[in-house]
PDB file of C-alpha atoms in Angstrom:
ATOM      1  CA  UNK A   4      -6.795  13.415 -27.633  1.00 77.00           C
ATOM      2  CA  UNK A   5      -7.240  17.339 -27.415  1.00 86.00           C
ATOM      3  CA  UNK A   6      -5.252  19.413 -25.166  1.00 86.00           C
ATOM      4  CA  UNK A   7      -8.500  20.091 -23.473  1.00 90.00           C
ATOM      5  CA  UNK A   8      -9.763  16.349 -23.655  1.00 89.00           C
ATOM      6  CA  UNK A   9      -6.321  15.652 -21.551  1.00 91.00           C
ATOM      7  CA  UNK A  10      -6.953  18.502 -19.101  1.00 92.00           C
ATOM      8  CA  UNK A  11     -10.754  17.780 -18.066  1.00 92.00           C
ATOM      9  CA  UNK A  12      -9.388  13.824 -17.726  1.00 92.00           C
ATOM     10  CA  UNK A  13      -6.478  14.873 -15.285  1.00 92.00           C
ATOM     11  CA  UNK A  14      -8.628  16.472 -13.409  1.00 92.00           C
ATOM     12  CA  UNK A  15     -10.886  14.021 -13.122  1.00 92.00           C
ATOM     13  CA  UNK A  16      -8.561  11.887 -12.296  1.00 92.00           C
ATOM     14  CA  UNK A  17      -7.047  14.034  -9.817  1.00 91.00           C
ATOM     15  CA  UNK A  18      -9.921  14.617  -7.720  1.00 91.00           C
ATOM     16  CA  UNK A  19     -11.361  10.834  -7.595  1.00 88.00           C
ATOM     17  CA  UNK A  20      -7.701   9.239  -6.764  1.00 89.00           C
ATOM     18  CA  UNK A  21      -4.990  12.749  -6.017  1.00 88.00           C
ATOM     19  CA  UNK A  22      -3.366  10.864  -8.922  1.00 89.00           C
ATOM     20  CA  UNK A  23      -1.468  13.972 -10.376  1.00 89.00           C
ATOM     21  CA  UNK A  24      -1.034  13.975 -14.578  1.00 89.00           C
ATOM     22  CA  UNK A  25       0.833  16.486 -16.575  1.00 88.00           C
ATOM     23  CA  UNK A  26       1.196  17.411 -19.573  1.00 87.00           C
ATOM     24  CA  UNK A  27       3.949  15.397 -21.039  1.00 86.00           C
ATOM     25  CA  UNK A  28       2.268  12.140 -19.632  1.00 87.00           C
ATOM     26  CA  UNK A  29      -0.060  12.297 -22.383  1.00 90.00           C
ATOM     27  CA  UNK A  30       0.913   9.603 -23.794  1.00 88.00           C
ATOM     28  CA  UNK A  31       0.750   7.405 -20.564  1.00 88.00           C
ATOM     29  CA  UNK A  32      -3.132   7.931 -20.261  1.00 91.00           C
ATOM     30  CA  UNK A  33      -3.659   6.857 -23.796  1.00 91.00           C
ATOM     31  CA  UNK A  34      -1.527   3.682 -23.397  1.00 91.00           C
ATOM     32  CA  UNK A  35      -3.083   2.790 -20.244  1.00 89.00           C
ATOM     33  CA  UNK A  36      -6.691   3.432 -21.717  1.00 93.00           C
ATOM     34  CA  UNK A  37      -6.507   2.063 -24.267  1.00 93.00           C
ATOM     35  CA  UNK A  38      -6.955  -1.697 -23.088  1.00 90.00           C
ATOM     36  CA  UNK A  39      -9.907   0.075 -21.629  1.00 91.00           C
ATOM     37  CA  UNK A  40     -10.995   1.281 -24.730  1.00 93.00           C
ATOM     38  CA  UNK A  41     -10.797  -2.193 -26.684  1.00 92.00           C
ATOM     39  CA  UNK A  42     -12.550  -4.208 -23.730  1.00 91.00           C
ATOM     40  CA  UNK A  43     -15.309  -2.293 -23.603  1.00 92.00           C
ATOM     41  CA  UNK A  44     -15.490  -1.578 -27.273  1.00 91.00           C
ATOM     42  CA  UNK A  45     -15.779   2.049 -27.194  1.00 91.00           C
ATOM     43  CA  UNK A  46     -14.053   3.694 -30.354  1.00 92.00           C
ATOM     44  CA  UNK A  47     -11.563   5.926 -28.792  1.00 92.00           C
ATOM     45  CA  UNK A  48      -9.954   6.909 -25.417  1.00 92.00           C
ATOM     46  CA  UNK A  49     -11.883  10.344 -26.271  1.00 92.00           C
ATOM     47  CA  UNK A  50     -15.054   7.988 -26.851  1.00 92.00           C
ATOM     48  CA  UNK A  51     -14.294   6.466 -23.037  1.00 93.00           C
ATOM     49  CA  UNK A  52     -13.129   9.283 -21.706  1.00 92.00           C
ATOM     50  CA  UNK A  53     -16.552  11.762 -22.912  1.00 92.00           C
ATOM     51  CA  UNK A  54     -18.504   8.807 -21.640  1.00 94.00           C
ATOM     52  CA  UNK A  55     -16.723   8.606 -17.915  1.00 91.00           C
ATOM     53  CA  UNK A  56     -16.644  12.558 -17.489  1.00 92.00           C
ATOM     54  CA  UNK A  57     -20.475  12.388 -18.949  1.00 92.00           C
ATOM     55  CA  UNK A  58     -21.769  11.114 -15.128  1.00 90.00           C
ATOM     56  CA  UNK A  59     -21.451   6.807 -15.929  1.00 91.00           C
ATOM     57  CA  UNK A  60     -20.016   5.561 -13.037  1.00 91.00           C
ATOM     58  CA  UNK A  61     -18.910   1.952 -14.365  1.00 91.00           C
ATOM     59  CA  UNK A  62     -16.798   4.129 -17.138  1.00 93.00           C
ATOM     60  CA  UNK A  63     -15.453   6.801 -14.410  1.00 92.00           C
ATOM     61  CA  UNK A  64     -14.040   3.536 -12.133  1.00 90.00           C
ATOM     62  CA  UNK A  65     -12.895   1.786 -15.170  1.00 90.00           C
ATOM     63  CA  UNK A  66     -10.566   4.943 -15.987  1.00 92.00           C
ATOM     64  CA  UNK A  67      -9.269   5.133 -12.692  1.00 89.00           C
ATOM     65  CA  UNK A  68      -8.685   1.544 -12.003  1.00 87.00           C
ATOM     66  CA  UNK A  69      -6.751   1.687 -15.232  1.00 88.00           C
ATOM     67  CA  UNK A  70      -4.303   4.700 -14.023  1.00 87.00           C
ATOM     68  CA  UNK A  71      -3.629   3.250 -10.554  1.00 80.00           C
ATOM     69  CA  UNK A  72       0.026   1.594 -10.859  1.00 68.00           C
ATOM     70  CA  UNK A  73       0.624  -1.859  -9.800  1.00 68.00           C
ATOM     71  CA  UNK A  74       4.032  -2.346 -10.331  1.00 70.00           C
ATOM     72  CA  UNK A  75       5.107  -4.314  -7.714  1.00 84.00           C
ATOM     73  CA  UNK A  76       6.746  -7.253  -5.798  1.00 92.00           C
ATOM     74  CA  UNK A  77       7.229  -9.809  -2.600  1.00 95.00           C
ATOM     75  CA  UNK A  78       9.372  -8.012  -0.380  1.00 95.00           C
ATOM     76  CA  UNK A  79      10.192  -4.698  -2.124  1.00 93.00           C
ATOM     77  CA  UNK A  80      13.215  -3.009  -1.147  1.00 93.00           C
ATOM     78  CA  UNK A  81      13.640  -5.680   1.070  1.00 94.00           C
ATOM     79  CA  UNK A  82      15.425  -3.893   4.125  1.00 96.00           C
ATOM     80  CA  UNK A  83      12.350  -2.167   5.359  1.00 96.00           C
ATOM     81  CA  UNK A  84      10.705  -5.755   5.552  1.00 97.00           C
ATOM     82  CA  UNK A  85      14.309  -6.583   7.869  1.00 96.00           C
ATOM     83  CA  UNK A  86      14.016  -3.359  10.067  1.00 97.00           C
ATOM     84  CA  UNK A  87      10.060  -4.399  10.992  1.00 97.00           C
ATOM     85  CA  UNK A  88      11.387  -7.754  11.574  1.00 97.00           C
ATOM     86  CA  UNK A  89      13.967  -6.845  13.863  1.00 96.00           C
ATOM     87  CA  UNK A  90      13.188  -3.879  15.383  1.00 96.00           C
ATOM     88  CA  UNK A  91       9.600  -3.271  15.307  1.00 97.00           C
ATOM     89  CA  UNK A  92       8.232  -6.620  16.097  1.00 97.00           C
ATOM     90  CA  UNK A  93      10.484  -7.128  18.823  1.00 95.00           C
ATOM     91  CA  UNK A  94       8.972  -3.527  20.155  1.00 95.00           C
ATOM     92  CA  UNK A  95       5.654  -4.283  19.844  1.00 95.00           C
ATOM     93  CA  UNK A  96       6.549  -7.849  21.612  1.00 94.00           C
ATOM     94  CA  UNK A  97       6.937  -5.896  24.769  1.00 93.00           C
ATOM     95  CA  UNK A  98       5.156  -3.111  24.428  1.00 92.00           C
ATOM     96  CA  UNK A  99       1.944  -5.244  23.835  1.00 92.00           C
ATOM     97  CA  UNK A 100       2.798  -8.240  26.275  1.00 84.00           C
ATOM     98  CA  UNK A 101      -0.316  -6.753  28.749  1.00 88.00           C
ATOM     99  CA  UNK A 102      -2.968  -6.528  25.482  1.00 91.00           C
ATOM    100  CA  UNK A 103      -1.449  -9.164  22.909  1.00 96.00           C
ATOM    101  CA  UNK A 104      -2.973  -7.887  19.875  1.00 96.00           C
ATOM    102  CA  UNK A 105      -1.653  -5.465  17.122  1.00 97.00           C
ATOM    103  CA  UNK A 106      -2.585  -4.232  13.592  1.00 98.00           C
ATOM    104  CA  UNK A 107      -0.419  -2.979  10.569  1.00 98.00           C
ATOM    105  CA  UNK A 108      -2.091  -1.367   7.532  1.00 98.00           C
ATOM    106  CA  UNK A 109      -0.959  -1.356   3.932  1.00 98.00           C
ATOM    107  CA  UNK A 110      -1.751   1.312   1.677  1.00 96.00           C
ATOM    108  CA  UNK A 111      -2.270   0.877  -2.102  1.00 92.00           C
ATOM    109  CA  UNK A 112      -1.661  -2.629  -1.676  1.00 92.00           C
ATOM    110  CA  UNK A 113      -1.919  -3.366  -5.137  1.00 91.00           C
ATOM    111  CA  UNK A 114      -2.541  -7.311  -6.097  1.00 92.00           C
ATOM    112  CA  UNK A 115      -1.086  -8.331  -2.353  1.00 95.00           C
ATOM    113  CA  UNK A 116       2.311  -8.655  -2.575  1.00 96.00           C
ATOM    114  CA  UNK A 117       2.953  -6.043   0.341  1.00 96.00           C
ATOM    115  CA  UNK A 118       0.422  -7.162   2.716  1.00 97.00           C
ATOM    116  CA  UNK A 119       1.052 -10.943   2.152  1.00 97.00           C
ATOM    117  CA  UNK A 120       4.913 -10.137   2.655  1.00 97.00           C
ATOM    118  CA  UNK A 121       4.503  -8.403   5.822  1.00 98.00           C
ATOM    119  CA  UNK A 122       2.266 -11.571   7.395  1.00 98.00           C
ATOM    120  CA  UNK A 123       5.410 -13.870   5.823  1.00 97.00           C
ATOM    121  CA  UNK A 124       7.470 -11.512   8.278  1.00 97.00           C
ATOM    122  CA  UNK A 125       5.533 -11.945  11.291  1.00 97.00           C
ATOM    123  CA  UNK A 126       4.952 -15.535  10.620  1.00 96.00           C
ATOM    124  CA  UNK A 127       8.551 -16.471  10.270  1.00 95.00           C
ATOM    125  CA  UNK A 128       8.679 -15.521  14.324  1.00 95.00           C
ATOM    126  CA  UNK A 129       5.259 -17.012  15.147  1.00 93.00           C
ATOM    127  CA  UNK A 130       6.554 -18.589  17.868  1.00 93.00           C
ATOM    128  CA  UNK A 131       7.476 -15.026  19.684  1.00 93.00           C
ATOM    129  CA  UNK A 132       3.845 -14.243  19.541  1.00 95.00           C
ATOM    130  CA  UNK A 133       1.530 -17.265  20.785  1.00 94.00           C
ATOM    131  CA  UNK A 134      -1.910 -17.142  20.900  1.00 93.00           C
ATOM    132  CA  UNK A 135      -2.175 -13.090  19.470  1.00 96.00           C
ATOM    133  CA  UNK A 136      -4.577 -11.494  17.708  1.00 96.00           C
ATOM    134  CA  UNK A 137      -2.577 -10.091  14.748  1.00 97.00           C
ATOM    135  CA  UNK A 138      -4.213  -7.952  11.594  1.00 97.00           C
ATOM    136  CA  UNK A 139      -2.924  -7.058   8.616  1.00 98.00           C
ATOM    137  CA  UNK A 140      -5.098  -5.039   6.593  1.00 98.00           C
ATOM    138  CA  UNK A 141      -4.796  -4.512   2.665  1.00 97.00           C
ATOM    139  CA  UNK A 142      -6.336  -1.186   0.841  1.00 97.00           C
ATOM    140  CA  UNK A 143      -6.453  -0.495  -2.674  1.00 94.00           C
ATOM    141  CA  UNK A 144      -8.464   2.413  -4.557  1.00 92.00           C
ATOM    142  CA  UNK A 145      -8.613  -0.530  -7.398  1.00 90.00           C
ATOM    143  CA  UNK A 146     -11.587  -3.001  -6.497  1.00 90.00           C
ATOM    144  CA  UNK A 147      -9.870  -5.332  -9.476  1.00 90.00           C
ATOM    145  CA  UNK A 148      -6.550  -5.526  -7.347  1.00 91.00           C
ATOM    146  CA  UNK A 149      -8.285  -5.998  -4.554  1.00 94.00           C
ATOM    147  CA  UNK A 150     -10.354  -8.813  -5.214  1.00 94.00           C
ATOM    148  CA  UNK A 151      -6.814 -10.495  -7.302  1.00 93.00           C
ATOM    149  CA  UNK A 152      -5.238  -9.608  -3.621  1.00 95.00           C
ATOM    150  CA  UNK A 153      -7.966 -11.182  -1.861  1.00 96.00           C
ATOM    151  CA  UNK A 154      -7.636 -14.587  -4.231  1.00 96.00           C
ATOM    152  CA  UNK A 155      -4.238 -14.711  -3.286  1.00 95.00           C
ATOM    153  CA  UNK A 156      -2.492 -16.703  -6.700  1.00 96.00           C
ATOM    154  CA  UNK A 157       0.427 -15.428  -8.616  1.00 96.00           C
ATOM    155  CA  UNK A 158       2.239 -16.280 -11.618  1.00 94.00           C
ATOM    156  CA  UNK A 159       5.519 -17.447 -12.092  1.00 94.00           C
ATOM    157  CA  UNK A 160       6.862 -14.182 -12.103  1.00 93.00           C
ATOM    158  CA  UNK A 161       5.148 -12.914  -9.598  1.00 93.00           C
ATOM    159  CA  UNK A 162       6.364 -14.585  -7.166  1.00 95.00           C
ATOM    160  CA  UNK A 163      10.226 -14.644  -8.803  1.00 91.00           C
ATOM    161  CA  UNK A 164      10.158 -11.040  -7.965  1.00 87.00           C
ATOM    162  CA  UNK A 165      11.850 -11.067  -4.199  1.00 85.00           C
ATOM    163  CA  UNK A 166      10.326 -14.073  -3.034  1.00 92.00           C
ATOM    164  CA  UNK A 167      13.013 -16.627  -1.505  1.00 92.00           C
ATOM    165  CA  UNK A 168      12.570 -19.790  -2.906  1.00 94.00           C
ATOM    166  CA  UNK A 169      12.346 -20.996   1.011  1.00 94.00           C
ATOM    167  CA  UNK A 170       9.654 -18.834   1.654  1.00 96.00           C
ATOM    168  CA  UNK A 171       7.767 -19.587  -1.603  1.00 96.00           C
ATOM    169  CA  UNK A 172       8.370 -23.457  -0.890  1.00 96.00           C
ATOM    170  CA  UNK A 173       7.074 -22.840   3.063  1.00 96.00           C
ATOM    171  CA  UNK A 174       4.040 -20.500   2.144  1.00 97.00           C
ATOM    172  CA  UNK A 175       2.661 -21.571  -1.208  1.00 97.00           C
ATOM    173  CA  UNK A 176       1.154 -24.346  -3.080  1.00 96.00           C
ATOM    174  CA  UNK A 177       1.187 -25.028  -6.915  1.00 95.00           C
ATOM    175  CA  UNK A 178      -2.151 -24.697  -8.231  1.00 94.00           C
ATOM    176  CA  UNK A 179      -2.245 -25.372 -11.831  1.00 91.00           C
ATOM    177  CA  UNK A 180      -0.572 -22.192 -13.266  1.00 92.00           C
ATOM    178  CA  UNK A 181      -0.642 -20.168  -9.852  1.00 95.00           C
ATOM    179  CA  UNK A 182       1.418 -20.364  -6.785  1.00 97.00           C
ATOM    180  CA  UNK A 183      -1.388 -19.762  -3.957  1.00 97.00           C
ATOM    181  CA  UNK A 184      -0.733 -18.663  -0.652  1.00 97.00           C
ATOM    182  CA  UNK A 185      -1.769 -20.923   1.910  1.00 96.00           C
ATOM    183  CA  UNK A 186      -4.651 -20.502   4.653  1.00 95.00           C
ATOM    184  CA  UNK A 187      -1.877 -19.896   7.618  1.00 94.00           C
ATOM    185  CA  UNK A 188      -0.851 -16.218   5.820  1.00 96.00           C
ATOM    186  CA  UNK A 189      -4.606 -15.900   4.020  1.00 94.00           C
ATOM    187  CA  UNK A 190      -5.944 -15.919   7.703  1.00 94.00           C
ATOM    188  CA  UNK A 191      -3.869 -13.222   9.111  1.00 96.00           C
ATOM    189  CA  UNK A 192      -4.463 -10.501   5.616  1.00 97.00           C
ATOM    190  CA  UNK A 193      -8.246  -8.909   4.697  1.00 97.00           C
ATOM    191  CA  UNK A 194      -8.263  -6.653   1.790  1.00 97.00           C
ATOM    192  CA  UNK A 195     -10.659  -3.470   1.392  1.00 96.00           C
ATOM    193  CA  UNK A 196     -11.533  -1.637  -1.162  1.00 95.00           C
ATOM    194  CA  UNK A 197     -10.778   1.978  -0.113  1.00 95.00           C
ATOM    195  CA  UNK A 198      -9.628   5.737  -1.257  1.00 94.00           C
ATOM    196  CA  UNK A 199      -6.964   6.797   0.756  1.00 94.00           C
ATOM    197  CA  UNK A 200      -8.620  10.273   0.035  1.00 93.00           C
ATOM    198  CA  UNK A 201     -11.517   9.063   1.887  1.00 94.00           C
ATOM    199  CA  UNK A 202     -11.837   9.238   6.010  1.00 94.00           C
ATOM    200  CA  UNK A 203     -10.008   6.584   7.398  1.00 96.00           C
ATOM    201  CA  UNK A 204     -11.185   6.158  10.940  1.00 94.00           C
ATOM    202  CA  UNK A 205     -13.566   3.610   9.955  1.00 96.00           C
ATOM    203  CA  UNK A 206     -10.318   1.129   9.552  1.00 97.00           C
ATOM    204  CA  UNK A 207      -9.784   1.803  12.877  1.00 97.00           C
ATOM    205  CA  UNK A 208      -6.111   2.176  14.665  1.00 97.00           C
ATOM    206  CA  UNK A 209      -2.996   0.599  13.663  1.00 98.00           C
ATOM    207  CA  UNK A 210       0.588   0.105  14.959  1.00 97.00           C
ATOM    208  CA  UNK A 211       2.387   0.411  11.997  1.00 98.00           C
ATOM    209  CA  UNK A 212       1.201   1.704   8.471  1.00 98.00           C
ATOM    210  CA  UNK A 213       2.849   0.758   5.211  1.00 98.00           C
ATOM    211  CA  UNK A 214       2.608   3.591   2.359  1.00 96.00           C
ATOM    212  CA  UNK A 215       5.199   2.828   0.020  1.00 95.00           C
ATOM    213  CA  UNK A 216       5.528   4.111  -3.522  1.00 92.00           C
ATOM    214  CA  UNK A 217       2.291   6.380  -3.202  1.00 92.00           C
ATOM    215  CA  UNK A 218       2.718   9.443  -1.705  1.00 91.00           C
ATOM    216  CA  UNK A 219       5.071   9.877  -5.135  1.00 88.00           C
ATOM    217  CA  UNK A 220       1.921  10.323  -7.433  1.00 87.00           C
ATOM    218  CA  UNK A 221       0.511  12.867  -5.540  1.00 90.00           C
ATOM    219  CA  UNK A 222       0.537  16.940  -5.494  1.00 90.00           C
ATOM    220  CA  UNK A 223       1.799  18.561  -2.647  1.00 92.00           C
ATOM    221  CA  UNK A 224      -1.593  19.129  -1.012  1.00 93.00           C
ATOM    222  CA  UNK A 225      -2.545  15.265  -1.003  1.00 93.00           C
ATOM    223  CA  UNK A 226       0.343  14.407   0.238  1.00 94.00           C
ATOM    224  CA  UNK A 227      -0.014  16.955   3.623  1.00 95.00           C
ATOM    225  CA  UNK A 228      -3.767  15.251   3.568  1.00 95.00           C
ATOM    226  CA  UNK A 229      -3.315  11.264   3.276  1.00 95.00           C
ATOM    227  CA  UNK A 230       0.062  12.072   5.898  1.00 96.00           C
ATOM    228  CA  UNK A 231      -2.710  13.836   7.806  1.00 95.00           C
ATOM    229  CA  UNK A 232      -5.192  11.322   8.180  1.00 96.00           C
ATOM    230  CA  UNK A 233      -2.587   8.236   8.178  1.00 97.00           C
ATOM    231  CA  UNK A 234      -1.165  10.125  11.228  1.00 95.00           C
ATOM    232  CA  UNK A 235      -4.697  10.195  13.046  1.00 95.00           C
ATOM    233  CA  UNK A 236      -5.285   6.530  12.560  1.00 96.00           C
ATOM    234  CA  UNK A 237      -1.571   5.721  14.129  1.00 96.00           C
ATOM    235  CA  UNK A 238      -0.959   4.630  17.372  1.00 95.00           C
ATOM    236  CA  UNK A 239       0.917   7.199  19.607  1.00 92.00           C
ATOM    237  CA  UNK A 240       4.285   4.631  19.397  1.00 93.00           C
ATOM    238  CA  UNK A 241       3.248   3.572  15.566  1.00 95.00           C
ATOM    239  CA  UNK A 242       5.655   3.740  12.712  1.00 96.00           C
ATOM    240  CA  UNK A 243       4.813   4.982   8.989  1.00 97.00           C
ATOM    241  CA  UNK A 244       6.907   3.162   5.993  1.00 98.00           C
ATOM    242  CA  UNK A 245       7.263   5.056   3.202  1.00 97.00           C
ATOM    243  CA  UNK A 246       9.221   4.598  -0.362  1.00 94.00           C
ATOM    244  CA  UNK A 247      12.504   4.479  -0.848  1.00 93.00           C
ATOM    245  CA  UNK A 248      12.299   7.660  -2.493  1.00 92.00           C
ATOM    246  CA  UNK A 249       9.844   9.343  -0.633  1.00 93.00           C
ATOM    247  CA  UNK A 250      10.472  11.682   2.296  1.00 93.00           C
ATOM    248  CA  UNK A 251       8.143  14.029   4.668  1.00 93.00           C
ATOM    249  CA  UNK A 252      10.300  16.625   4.784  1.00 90.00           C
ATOM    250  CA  UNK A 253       8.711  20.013   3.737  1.00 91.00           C
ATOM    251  CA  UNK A 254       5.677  18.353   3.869  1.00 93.00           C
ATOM    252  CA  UNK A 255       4.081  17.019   7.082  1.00 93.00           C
ATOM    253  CA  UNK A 256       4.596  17.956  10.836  1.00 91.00           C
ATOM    254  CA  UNK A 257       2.692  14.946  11.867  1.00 92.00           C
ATOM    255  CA  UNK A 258       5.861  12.388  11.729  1.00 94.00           C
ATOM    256  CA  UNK A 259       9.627  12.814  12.428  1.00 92.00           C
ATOM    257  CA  UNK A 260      12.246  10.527  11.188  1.00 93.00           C
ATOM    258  CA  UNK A 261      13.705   7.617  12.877  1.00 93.00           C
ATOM    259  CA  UNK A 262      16.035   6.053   9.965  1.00 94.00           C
ATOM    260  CA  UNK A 263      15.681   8.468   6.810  1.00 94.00           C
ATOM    261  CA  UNK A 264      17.491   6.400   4.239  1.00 95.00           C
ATOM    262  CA  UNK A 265      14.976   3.450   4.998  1.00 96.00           C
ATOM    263  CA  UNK A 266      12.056   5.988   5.129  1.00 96.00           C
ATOM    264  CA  UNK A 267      10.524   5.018   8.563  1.00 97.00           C
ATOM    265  CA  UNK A 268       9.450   7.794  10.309  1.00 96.00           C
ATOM    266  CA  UNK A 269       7.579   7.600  14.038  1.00 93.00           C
ATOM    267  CA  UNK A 270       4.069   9.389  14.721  1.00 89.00           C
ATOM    268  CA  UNK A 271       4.596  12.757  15.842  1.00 87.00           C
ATOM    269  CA  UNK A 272       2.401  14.354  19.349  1.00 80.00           C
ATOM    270  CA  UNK A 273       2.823  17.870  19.643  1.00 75.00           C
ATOM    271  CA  UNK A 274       2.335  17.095  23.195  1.00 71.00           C
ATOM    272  CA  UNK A 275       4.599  14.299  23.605  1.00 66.00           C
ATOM    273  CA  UNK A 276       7.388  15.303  21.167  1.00 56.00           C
ATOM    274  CA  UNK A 277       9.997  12.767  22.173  1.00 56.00           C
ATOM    275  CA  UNK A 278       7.497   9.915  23.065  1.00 64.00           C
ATOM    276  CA  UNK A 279       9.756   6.238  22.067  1.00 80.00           C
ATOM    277  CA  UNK A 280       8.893   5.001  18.498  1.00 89.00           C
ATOM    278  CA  UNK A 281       8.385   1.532  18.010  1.00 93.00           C
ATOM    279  CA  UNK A 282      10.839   2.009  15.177  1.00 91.00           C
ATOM    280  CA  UNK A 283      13.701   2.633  17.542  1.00 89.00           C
ATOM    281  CA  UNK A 284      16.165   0.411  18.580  1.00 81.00           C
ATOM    282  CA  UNK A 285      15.660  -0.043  21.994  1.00 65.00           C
ATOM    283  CA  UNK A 286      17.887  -2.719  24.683  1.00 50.00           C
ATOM    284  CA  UNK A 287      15.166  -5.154  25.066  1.00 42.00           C
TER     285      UNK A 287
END
């Protein structure tokens, strides 16, 4: 691949997902193209690559599919998964009792793990919400993770990765090879296809968002957008997860932090600046 071959691809790349490549990652587009490259039997990742940036759209969503990580597991980083339990579930318990209904989003969900591990959460404390209507809604640039999301079966590793045997035993069935989740969690998740780039009112509004382990791929300009429109599809009270190792801190005004080592930060209101966060502890 030519210096310039790598330059029109990040680009590309770039604009269609805010996926940022430089330089020295070279070598990671190649590797990640390159099952690409054999599947559809093209004859080099310059081959796939002239053909994607050439206009043909089945190409151009097969390279970005291909760069989108999916590294990742049942309850990652587990203590943000504890603090919704505990703290914002409670909140929204009470703060909802007059409309019983609530909605949590999660952002480059990947092949489901997130999204099926935040309706384990809620589930485990069913009992605390009878008779609600509760959403959780999956969204993935990748329309291959999204449709392996939507099936809902995972290897044997999959589901070793920080899934308690209890829960696996309580929420999954052996299917052959697979461990499938079972119609109580599939009922509460749906799964879209959708670029976080893209406008996002058409999701509608949501009480809490979950964007973990994205915003770290992106330039400094992407991140100030998806913040921006993540913020304008938050409820007033809502709370935004982010990564362990991601922070908002020289980068958005539209959130201010509630527990900074977890990365939970409450929607910010420039006209109600100190309006109660569903992320704080409150005496309930």
């Amino acid at each position: 691949m030519t210096p310039e071959e790598f330059e029109n691809a990040a680009r590309f790349i770039r604009d269609r997902s805010g996926l940022v490549l430089t330089r020295d990652k070279t070598y990671l587009l190649e590797n990640r193209l390159m099952p690409v490259v054999r599947d559809l039997r093209k004859k080099s990742v310059s081959e796939l690559l002239a053909g994607a940036l050439g206009g043909d759209e089945a190409l151009q969503t097969a390279v970005v599919e291909a760069m989108m990580a999916k590294d990742t597991a049942f309850f990652r980083d587990w203590k943000p998964f504890v603090h919704f339990r505990t703290v914002v579930l409670p909140n929204l318990r009470v703060s909802r009792g007059m409309k019983p209904r609530f909605r949590i989003l999660s952002a480059g969900v990947s092949n489901g793990q997130e999204a099926h591990s935040i309706a384990m959460t809620i589930r485990d404390v069913a009992s605390s919400f009878p008779g609600w209507d509760i959403d959780v809604v999956g969204i993935d640039i990748s329309g291959a993770a999204v449709a392996a999301a939507s099936k809902g079966a995972y290897s044997q590793f999959d589901v070793q990765r920080g899934l308690p045997i209890r829960t696996l035993l309580q929420y999954f069935t052996k299917q052959d090879d697979a461990w499938v989740i079972n119609d109580a969690i599939r009922g509460m998740v749906s799964f879209q296809t959708w670029n976080l780039l893209d406008d996002l009112f058409p999701l509608g509004r949501f009480d809490a968002v979950f964007c973990r382990n994205v915003l770290v791929y992106l330039d400094l300009k992407t991140k100030q957008d998806v913040l921006g429109k993540l913020s304008r599809v938050l409820v007033d009270d809502g709370v935004l997860y982010l990564g362990l190792n991601e922070t908002i801190a020289g980068v958005t005004s539209h959130f201010r932090t509630i527990v900074p080592e977890l990365a939970i930060y409450a929607a910010h209101r420039a006209d109600r600046p100190a309006a109660l966060s569903l992320a704080s502890k409150v005496d309930l």
